[in-house]
Short mmCIF file of C-alpha atoms in Angstrom, two decimals:
data_model
loop_
_atom_site.label_atom_id
_atom_site.label_comp_id
_atom_site.label_asym_id
_atom_site.label_seq_id
_atom_site.Cartn_x
_atom_site.Cartn_y
_atom_site.Cartn_z
CA MET A 1 1.33 9.67 -3.07
CA SER A 2 0.12 12.14 -5.65
CA ASN A 3 1.85 12.32 -8.96
CA LEU A 4 4.86 14.90 -8.91
CA PHE A 5 3.39 17.67 -11.17
CA LYS A 6 2.04 15.04 -13.93
CA ALA A 7 -1.74 14.56 -13.75
CA GLU A 8 -2.49 13.55 -17.29
CA HIS A 9 -3.11 9.88 -18.30
CA PRO A 10 0.28 8.16 -18.44
CA PHE A 11 -0.39 6.72 -21.85
CA SER A 12 -1.32 8.94 -24.48
CA ASN A 13 -3.76 7.92 -27.04
CA TYR A 14 -2.38 7.83 -30.53
CA TRP A 15 -4.32 4.87 -31.69
CA THR A 16 -7.51 4.33 -33.91
CA HIS A 17 -10.08 1.82 -33.28
CA GLN A 18 -9.24 -0.51 -36.22
CA GLY A 19 -5.52 -0.09 -36.19
CA GLY A 20 -4.74 -3.16 -34.25
CA LEU A 21 -1.21 -4.45 -33.61
CA ALA A 22 -0.15 -3.48 -37.33
CA GLU A 23 -0.62 0.32 -36.33
CA VAL A 24 1.69 -0.06 -33.20
CA ILE A 25 4.27 -1.89 -35.35
CA GLY A 26 4.11 0.81 -37.96
CA VAL A 27 5.71 3.42 -35.62
CA LEU A 28 8.65 1.31 -34.69
CA PRO A 29 11.96 3.48 -35.32
CA SER A 30 14.48 2.21 -37.78
CA ARG A 31 16.42 -1.08 -36.94
CA GLU A 32 19.74 0.89 -36.41
CA GLN A 33 17.87 3.20 -33.92
CA ALA A 34 15.98 0.49 -32.26
CA ASP A 35 19.46 -1.41 -31.77
CA ILE A 36 20.92 1.71 -30.19
CA LEU A 37 17.97 2.06 -27.74
CA VAL A 38 17.87 -1.60 -26.86
CA ALA A 39 21.65 -1.66 -26.18
CA LYS A 40 21.29 1.28 -23.96
CA PHE A 41 18.62 -0.73 -21.96
CA PHE A 42 20.63 -3.62 -21.36
CA ASP A 43 23.59 -1.25 -20.47
CA ALA A 44 21.74 1.03 -17.95
CA VAL A 45 18.67 -0.86 -16.99
CA ASP A 46 19.20 -4.61 -17.01
CA PRO A 47 22.06 -4.58 -14.48
CA VAL A 48 19.81 -3.61 -11.78
CA TYR A 49 16.78 -5.66 -12.85
CA PRO A 50 18.20 -8.73 -14.45
CA MET A 51 14.97 -10.62 -15.29
CA ILE A 52 15.12 -11.05 -18.95
CA HIS A 53 17.07 -13.96 -20.44
CA ARG A 54 19.24 -12.06 -22.85
CA ASP A 55 19.95 -14.69 -25.38
CA THR A 56 16.36 -15.70 -25.73
CA PHE A 57 15.24 -12.12 -26.15
CA LYS A 58 18.09 -11.53 -28.63
CA ASN A 59 16.83 -14.55 -30.79
CA ASP A 60 13.28 -13.31 -30.73
CA TYR A 61 14.37 -9.80 -31.54
CA VAL A 62 16.49 -10.70 -34.45
CA HIS A 63 13.74 -12.96 -35.72
CA PHE A 64 11.28 -10.17 -35.58
CA TRP A 65 13.26 -8.01 -37.57
CA SER A 66 14.13 -10.57 -40.16
CA MET A 67 10.39 -10.92 -40.91
CA GLU A 68 8.82 -8.99 -43.77
CA PRO A 69 7.09 -5.99 -42.77
CA GLN A 70 3.62 -7.45 -43.44
CA GLU A 71 4.52 -10.63 -41.58
CA ARG A 72 5.59 -8.67 -38.51
CA THR A 73 1.84 -7.81 -37.91
CA THR A 74 1.30 -11.55 -36.97
CA ALA A 75 3.96 -11.42 -34.21
CA ASP A 76 3.41 -11.97 -30.55
CA GLY A 77 1.96 -8.81 -29.14
CA SER A 78 3.79 -9.30 -25.93
CA LEU A 79 7.14 -9.26 -27.58
CA VAL A 80 6.19 -5.95 -29.49
CA ALA A 81 5.33 -4.60 -25.98
CA LEU A 82 8.48 -5.71 -24.50
CA ILE A 83 10.59 -4.10 -27.37
CA PHE A 84 8.78 -0.88 -27.13
CA VAL A 85 9.19 -0.54 -23.33
CA MET A 86 12.95 -1.39 -23.88
CA LEU A 87 13.00 1.54 -26.34
CA ALA A 88 11.20 3.88 -23.88
CA MET A 89 13.46 3.07 -21.18
CA GLY A 90 16.55 3.33 -23.37
CA THR A 91 15.30 6.75 -24.56
CA GLN A 92 15.19 7.89 -21.01
CA PHE A 93 18.95 7.15 -20.56
CA VAL A 94 20.38 8.47 -23.93
CA ASP A 95 21.30 12.13 -24.74
CA LEU A 96 18.95 13.95 -26.93
CA PRO A 97 19.07 17.62 -28.04
CA SER A 98 16.48 18.83 -25.67
CA PRO A 99 14.80 17.27 -22.42
CA GLU A 100 11.42 17.99 -23.97
CA GLU A 101 12.30 15.75 -27.19
CA LYS A 102 13.62 13.12 -24.79
CA GLU A 103 10.37 12.99 -22.75
CA GLN A 104 8.04 13.17 -25.71
CA THR A 105 9.84 10.24 -27.43
CA ALA A 106 9.93 8.07 -24.44
CA GLU A 107 6.30 8.69 -23.61
CA PHE A 108 5.18 7.89 -27.30
CA TYR A 109 7.16 4.63 -26.98
CA ILE A 110 5.53 3.68 -23.56
CA SER A 111 2.22 4.32 -25.11
CA ALA A 112 3.02 1.93 -28.05
CA SER A 113 4.19 -0.66 -25.51
CA HIS A 114 0.91 -0.40 -23.54
CA GLN A 115 -1.28 -0.57 -26.76
CA ALA A 116 0.75 -3.74 -27.90
CA LEU A 117 -0.26 -5.15 -24.39
CA ARG A 118 -3.84 -4.19 -25.15
CA MET A 119 -3.88 -5.98 -28.58
CA PHE A 120 -2.35 -8.91 -26.84
CA SER A 121 -5.38 -8.83 -24.26
CA TYR A 122 -2.90 -8.98 -21.35
CA LEU A 123 -5.46 -8.46 -18.76
CA GLY A 124 -7.03 -11.80 -19.50
CA ARG A 125 -3.92 -13.81 -20.51
CA PRO A 126 -0.83 -13.08 -18.41
CA SER A 127 2.31 -14.36 -19.62
CA MET A 128 6.12 -14.20 -18.56
CA ARG A 129 6.79 -11.72 -21.34
CA SER A 130 3.85 -9.48 -20.55
CA ILE A 131 4.69 -9.45 -16.75
CA GLN A 132 8.36 -8.54 -17.62
CA THR A 133 7.00 -5.56 -19.74
CA MET A 134 4.69 -4.52 -16.88
CA VAL A 135 7.49 -4.39 -14.36
CA LEU A 136 9.41 -2.14 -16.85
CA ILE A 137 6.47 0.07 -17.40
CA THR A 138 6.13 0.54 -13.72
CA TYR A 139 9.68 1.78 -13.49
CA PHE A 140 9.26 3.97 -16.52
CA LEU A 141 6.13 5.71 -15.06
CA MET A 142 8.09 6.33 -11.83
CA ASN A 143 10.91 7.82 -13.73
CA ASP A 144 8.42 9.86 -15.69
CA ASN A 145 6.93 11.33 -12.51
CA HIS A 146 3.84 9.25 -12.69
CA ALA A 147 4.15 7.93 -9.15
CA SER A 148 0.46 7.29 -8.44
CA ASP A 149 -0.16 5.73 -11.87
CA ALA A 150 2.97 3.47 -11.34
CA TRP A 151 1.49 2.32 -7.90
CA ALA A 152 -1.82 1.72 -9.63
CA PHE A 153 -0.38 -0.12 -12.56
CA ALA A 154 1.82 -2.34 -10.29
CA GLY A 155 -1.43 -3.37 -8.45
CA ILE A 156 -2.48 -4.97 -11.85
CA LEU A 157 0.94 -6.43 -12.33
CA GLN A 158 1.18 -8.03 -9.06
CA ARG A 159 -2.39 -9.83 -9.59
CA GLN A 160 -1.21 -11.03 -12.95
CA ALA A 161 1.98 -12.43 -11.31
CA TYR A 162 -0.38 -14.15 -8.75
CA ALA A 163 -2.47 -15.46 -11.69
CA LEU A 164 0.49 -16.93 -13.53
CA GLY A 165 1.56 -18.76 -10.28
CA LEU A 166 4.95 -16.93 -10.15
CA ASN A 167 4.64 -16.76 -6.36
CA ARG A 168 4.72 -20.54 -6.27
CA ASP A 169 7.69 -22.78 -6.05
CA PRO A 170 7.98 -23.88 -9.72
CA SER A 171 9.32 -27.26 -8.55
CA ILE A 172 5.92 -27.96 -7.11
CA VAL A 173 3.51 -26.23 -9.55
CA LYS A 174 5.55 -26.92 -12.82
CA PRO A 175 7.63 -30.03 -11.88
CA ASN A 176 8.33 -31.17 -15.48
CA ALA A 177 9.26 -27.65 -16.66
CA HIS A 178 12.77 -27.21 -18.18
CA PRO A 179 15.29 -25.87 -15.43
CA GLN A 180 15.60 -22.61 -17.51
CA GLU A 181 11.99 -22.03 -17.32
CA MET A 182 12.03 -22.61 -13.58
CA GLN A 183 14.87 -20.24 -13.21
CA GLN A 184 13.00 -17.51 -15.21
CA ARG A 185 10.01 -17.81 -13.09
CA ARG A 186 11.94 -17.33 -9.91
CA LYS A 187 13.84 -14.38 -11.64
CA VAL A 188 10.59 -12.69 -12.57
CA TRP A 189 8.88 -13.21 -9.29
CA GLN A 190 11.75 -11.63 -7.58
CA ALA A 191 11.72 -8.60 -9.86
CA VAL A 192 7.90 -8.25 -9.00
CA PHE A 193 8.34 -8.75 -5.32
CA MET A 194 11.43 -6.38 -4.94
CA GLN A 195 9.59 -3.66 -7.04
CA ASP A 196 6.46 -3.94 -4.79
CA THR A 197 8.64 -3.96 -1.56
CA PHE A 198 10.91 -0.87 -2.28
CA LEU A 199 7.96 1.15 -3.96
CA SER A 200 6.05 0.50 -0.68
CA VAL A 201 9.10 1.85 1.25
CA ILE A 202 8.97 5.01 -0.79
CA ILE A 203 5.29 5.82 -0.73
CA LYS A 204 4.36 4.13 2.94
CA LEU A 205 1.57 2.08 1.36
CA PRO A 206 1.01 -1.75 2.14
CA PRO A 207 3.04 -4.28 0.18
CA THR A 208 1.20 -6.73 -1.79
CA CYS A 209 3.47 -9.63 -2.82
CA THR A 210 3.10 -11.16 0.57
CA HIS A 211 2.13 -14.88 -0.26
CA THR A 212 4.84 -17.07 -1.76
CA ASP A 213 6.79 -20.29 -1.30
CA VAL A 214 9.40 -19.45 -3.73
CA ARG A 215 12.89 -20.06 -2.05
CA ILE A 216 15.88 -17.77 -2.69
CA GLU A 217 18.40 -20.77 -2.25
CA ASP A 218 16.67 -22.53 -5.28
CA LEU A 219 17.82 -19.79 -7.62
CA THR A 220 21.06 -21.07 -9.12
CA GLU A 221 23.64 -19.66 -11.45
CA ASP A 222 22.89 -19.78 -15.17
CA GLU A 223 24.96 -22.15 -17.06
CA ASP A 224 26.08 -19.32 -19.64
CA ALA A 225 26.85 -16.80 -16.85
CA PRO A 226 30.00 -14.73 -17.20
CA PRO A 227 32.90 -15.25 -14.74
CA ASP A 228 32.21 -13.89 -11.34
CA HIS A 229 33.94 -11.12 -9.30
CA ALA A 230 34.66 -12.72 -5.95
CA GLY A 231 31.25 -14.40 -5.85
CA ALA A 232 29.43 -11.34 -7.39
CA THR A 233 27.16 -12.22 -10.23
CA ASP A 234 23.72 -11.33 -11.56
CA THR A 235 22.28 -14.34 -9.70
CA SER A 236 23.99 -13.45 -6.41
CA PHE A 237 22.86 -9.83 -6.84
CA ILE A 238 19.27 -11.15 -7.32
CA ARG A 239 19.65 -13.29 -4.16
CA SER A 240 21.16 -10.19 -2.08
CA MET A 241 18.17 -8.07 -3.18
CA TRP A 242 15.65 -10.68 -2.56
CA ALA A 243 17.05 -11.40 1.13
CA LEU A 244 16.86 -7.72 1.84
CA ALA A 245 13.35 -7.17 0.38
CA SER A 246 12.26 -10.34 2.47
CA ILE A 247 13.04 -8.56 5.68
CA VAL A 248 12.23 -5.01 4.70
CA GLN A 249 8.66 -6.18 3.75
CA GLY A 250 7.66 -7.32 7.15
CA THR A 251 9.80 -5.04 9.42
CA ILE A 252 9.49 -1.69 7.48
CA CYS A 253 6.89 -1.65 4.90
CA THR A 254 3.97 -3.13 7.05
CA PRO A 255 4.36 -1.12 10.09
CA ARG A 256 4.85 2.18 8.20
CA SER A 257 1.87 1.52 6.08
CA LEU A 258 -0.15 1.26 9.36
CA ASP A 259 1.63 4.35 11.01
CA HIS A 260 2.89 1.87 13.56
CA ALA A 261 6.35 1.93 15.04
CA ILE A 262 9.17 -0.09 13.35
CA SER A 263 10.46 -1.02 16.82
CA GLN A 264 9.08 -0.86 20.17
CA ASN A 265 11.92 -0.18 22.31
CA PRO A 266 15.70 0.26 21.96
CA ALA A 267 16.45 -3.52 22.64
CA GLU A 268 13.93 -4.36 19.69
CA ARG A 269 15.62 -1.86 17.40
CA ALA A 270 19.08 -3.42 18.24
CA ARG A 271 17.79 -6.79 17.36
CA LEU A 272 16.38 -5.65 13.90
CA VAL A 273 19.59 -3.61 13.15
CA ALA A 274 21.57 -6.94 14.00
CA HIS A 275 19.36 -8.79 11.52
CA PHE A 276 19.78 -6.45 8.76
CA GLN A 277 23.56 -6.29 9.51
CA ARG A 278 23.87 -10.30 9.44
CA ILE A 279 22.21 -10.18 5.93
CA TYR A 280 24.54 -7.44 4.70
CA HIS A 281 27.69 -9.20 5.89
CA SER A 282 26.54 -12.42 4.25
CA LEU A 283 26.79 -10.59 0.82
CA PRO A 284 29.51 -11.24 -1.53
CA LEU A 285 32.50 -9.14 -0.98
CA PRO A 286 32.03 -6.70 -3.91
CA PHE A 287 28.52 -5.85 -2.87
CA ARG A 288 29.51 -4.69 0.48
CA THR A 289 32.87 -2.97 -0.27
CA PHE A 290 31.66 0.42 -0.09
CA ASN A 291 34.11 3.39 -0.43
CA GLU A 292 34.82 5.75 -3.32
CA SER A 293 38.11 4.06 -4.50
CA ALA A 294 36.85 0.56 -4.23
CA ILE A 295 33.66 1.55 -6.18
CA CYS A 296 35.66 3.45 -8.91
CA GLU A 297 38.00 0.44 -9.37
CA LEU A 298 34.94 -1.84 -9.47
CA ALA A 299 33.40 0.27 -12.19
CA ARG A 300 36.70 0.06 -14.07
CA ARG A 301 36.34 -3.64 -14.15
CA SER A 302 32.67 -4.01 -14.48
CA ARG A 303 30.27 -1.14 -14.74
CA ARG A 304 27.28 -3.57 -14.37
CA LEU A 305 28.69 -4.81 -11.11
CA ALA A 306 29.30 -1.14 -9.88
CA ARG A 307 25.56 -0.27 -10.66
CA GLN A 308 24.41 -3.36 -8.75
CA THR A 309 26.49 -2.49 -5.76
CA LEU A 310 25.31 1.10 -5.66
CA PHE A 311 21.76 0.24 -5.81
CA LEU A 312 22.02 -2.32 -3.22
CA THR A 313 24.04 -0.08 -0.93
CA SER A 314 21.48 2.70 -1.16
CA ASN A 315 18.59 0.53 -0.31
CA TYR A 316 20.35 -1.06 2.58
CA TYR A 317 21.46 2.03 4.23
CA HIS A 318 18.26 3.79 3.44
CA CYS A 319 16.36 1.10 5.44
CA LEU A 320 18.94 1.37 8.41
CA MET A 321 18.02 5.06 8.44
CA LEU A 322 14.43 4.45 8.72
CA ILE A 323 14.90 2.13 11.60
CA TYR A 324 17.29 4.52 13.54
CA ALA A 325 15.11 7.50 12.85
CA ASP A 326 11.91 5.78 14.25
CA GLU A 327 10.61 7.44 17.34
CA HIS A 328 7.58 7.41 19.58
CA GLU A 329 6.60 7.88 23.28
CA SER A 330 8.73 4.87 24.39
CA MET A 331 11.69 5.64 22.16
CA ALA A 332 13.83 8.49 20.80
CA CYS A 333 15.49 8.89 17.45
CA ASP A 334 19.08 7.64 17.47
CA VAL A 335 20.35 10.79 16.02
CA ARG A 336 24.19 9.80 15.43
CA ALA A 337 23.12 6.39 14.02
CA THR A 338 20.46 7.92 11.80
CA MET A 339 23.07 10.55 10.42
CA GLU A 340 25.57 7.88 9.74
CA ALA A 341 23.25 5.65 7.86
CA ALA A 342 21.72 8.55 5.89
CA HIS A 343 25.25 9.68 4.96
CA GLU A 344 26.17 6.11 3.73
CA ALA A 345 22.88 5.98 1.73
CA ILE A 346 23.31 9.43 0.12
CA SER A 347 27.01 8.79 -0.68
CA SER A 348 25.90 5.93 -2.79
CA TYR A 349 23.80 8.40 -4.86
CA PHE A 350 26.62 10.86 -5.05
CA LEU A 351 28.95 8.04 -6.45
CA PHE A 352 26.35 6.79 -8.89
CA HIS A 353 26.16 10.36 -10.06
CA THR A 354 29.98 10.76 -10.30
CA ILE A 355 30.50 7.50 -12.12
CA PHE A 356 27.25 7.31 -14.33
CA ASP A 357 26.71 11.01 -14.74
CA GLY A 358 23.09 11.61 -16.05
CA GLU A 359 21.71 8.19 -15.12
CA ALA A 360 21.35 9.20 -11.59
CA GLY A 361 18.69 11.87 -12.45
CA VAL A 362 16.61 9.37 -14.33
CA TRP A 363 16.09 6.75 -11.59
CA PHE A 364 13.15 8.22 -9.72
CA HIS A 365 13.36 5.93 -6.65
CA PHE A 366 17.08 6.34 -6.29
CA GLN A 367 17.08 10.01 -6.45
CA HIS A 368 13.78 10.12 -4.36
CA ARG A 369 15.68 8.26 -1.55
CA ALA A 370 18.54 10.54 -1.79
CA PHE A 371 16.30 13.52 -1.33
CA SER A 372 14.58 11.92 1.61
CA GLU A 373 17.92 11.18 3.18
CA ALA A 374 19.03 14.84 2.52
CA LEU A 375 15.82 16.04 4.15
CA VAL A 376 16.26 13.81 7.27
CA ILE A 377 19.86 14.92 7.57
CA ALA A 378 18.69 18.62 7.15
CA GLU A 379 16.03 18.21 9.94
CA LEU A 380 18.50 16.68 12.39
CA VAL A 381 21.17 19.36 11.77
CA ARG A 382 18.48 21.96 12.11
CA SER A 383 17.73 20.43 15.69
CA GLN A 384 21.22 20.09 16.69
CA PRO A 385 22.09 21.12 20.44
CA PRO A 386 23.96 24.53 20.99
CA GLY A 387 27.61 24.16 20.48
CA SER A 388 27.64 21.35 17.93
CA ASN A 389 28.59 23.45 15.00
CA MET A 390 32.11 22.11 14.85
CA ASP A 391 31.19 18.50 15.38
CA PRO A 392 32.67 16.58 12.24
CA MET A 393 29.29 14.70 11.89
CA TYR A 394 27.24 17.78 11.58
CA LEU A 395 29.87 19.48 9.23
CA GLY A 396 29.69 16.47 7.02
CA ALA A 397 26.05 16.54 7.02
CA LYS A 398 26.01 20.14 6.03
CA THR A 399 28.21 19.02 3.11
CA ASP A 400 25.83 16.33 2.11
CA ILE A 401 22.86 18.74 1.79
CA LEU A 402 24.99 21.10 -0.32
CA LYS A 403 26.04 18.38 -2.72
CA MET A 404 22.52 17.08 -3.05
CA VAL A 405 21.27 20.80 -3.85
CA GLY A 406 24.32 21.27 -6.32
CA ILE A 407 23.09 18.00 -8.26
CA LEU A 408 19.57 18.94 -8.35
CA GLN A 409 20.39 22.30 -9.53
CA LEU A 410 22.00 20.80 -12.76
CA SER A 411 18.56 19.84 -14.01
CA SER A 412 16.45 22.53 -12.11
CA ASP A 413 16.08 24.62 -15.24
CA HIS A 414 14.02 22.05 -17.13
CA ASP A 415 12.85 19.80 -14.13
CA ILE A 416 10.30 21.24 -11.99
CA VAL A 417 10.63 18.31 -9.62
CA ALA A 418 14.33 19.05 -9.29
CA ARG A 419 13.67 22.73 -8.92
CA THR A 420 11.07 22.24 -6.14
CA ARG A 421 13.51 19.89 -4.10
CA VAL A 422 16.10 22.54 -4.48
CA GLY A 423 13.88 25.05 -2.86
CA VAL A 424 12.94 22.65 -0.01
CA LEU A 425 16.52 21.83 0.78
CA SER A 426 17.69 25.32 0.47
CA GLN A 427 15.51 26.41 3.34
CA TYR A 428 17.83 24.44 5.62
CA LEU A 429 21.07 26.19 4.46
#
């Protein structure tokens, strides 16, 4: 679980002892540049992690910029931290003249976000906004090849979420709260819970967000929600990911973290697969209509919805692949089912790369899953029995490996992680 070629502290220290929040605010870009990066955040990041009430943030953001420069130093430090992490993540998704400039600019903004949290004394006073900021910082660190730092920082985040009571049913612990506040508490808890679960899948360490009485069915549609697409909305996406994470946590994360079998025998595996399939088939139709033409048409109508569908599809089929690939003394790997699930999972990454171009290389967990899927496919192809060279499944599998290598090669000249992965997969070709 070591960092991928980055061992330095993730938050570079540009700050003086006496500078305070004013020093952080002083390094904000121009309003015009900030608007561009915040808009990019809401375009590329918010669709797959929709935990921020956009109108509320917009009002706070506009008010912040309307203040006189000296007055801004009295602003809420958690708001400043949230703005800076949006700038950092927005920078990861925009085109800049050089990869080095993009990386340095994004890392400078993330350091500013962390410093603003420190000025807010976030360790001793968790708030909804500070937790939203920490969720995004964790994703930034993953994208920035600081996987170990992301895991450690997420541990603090999860304790903060518990301290704020986000794991509790808001109708019980805050019965007099406004419905919108209850809604936001559920959304933010889901964001923390989902991040914990799927990060645990990747690095095979124990999940932490295990104690909660928040109910999926209590999450309702926002009054100002845009028209849905055959039942697919931000809220239904959150509920879909929540339902998937709930089963993944206990059936995949926990046993893998202890090097235990996911299933004890083929019958148990079949029951687990059937459980996953029931969840998948209960999703709104757009989230489970997965083929290239349907996704491209979906992206034409709603790029936001297309992003959500591809993220959901990737997670679902990756988990199925892990279930089918599980093997031990009492049970063999189901080779055909593993390769079919891996193909569906990696195809979602290929489509994401086709439709959203450079974004696919930014999302660490999406690309890492795809690389893991390619590796599983490559191992199974290598161990194929004699005479299966012309089997369409194996021919398709080799095509998947070649596609993954081709995508990684696009950034291998400046990205050592991509270059290393190209080297690993090329050994199988």
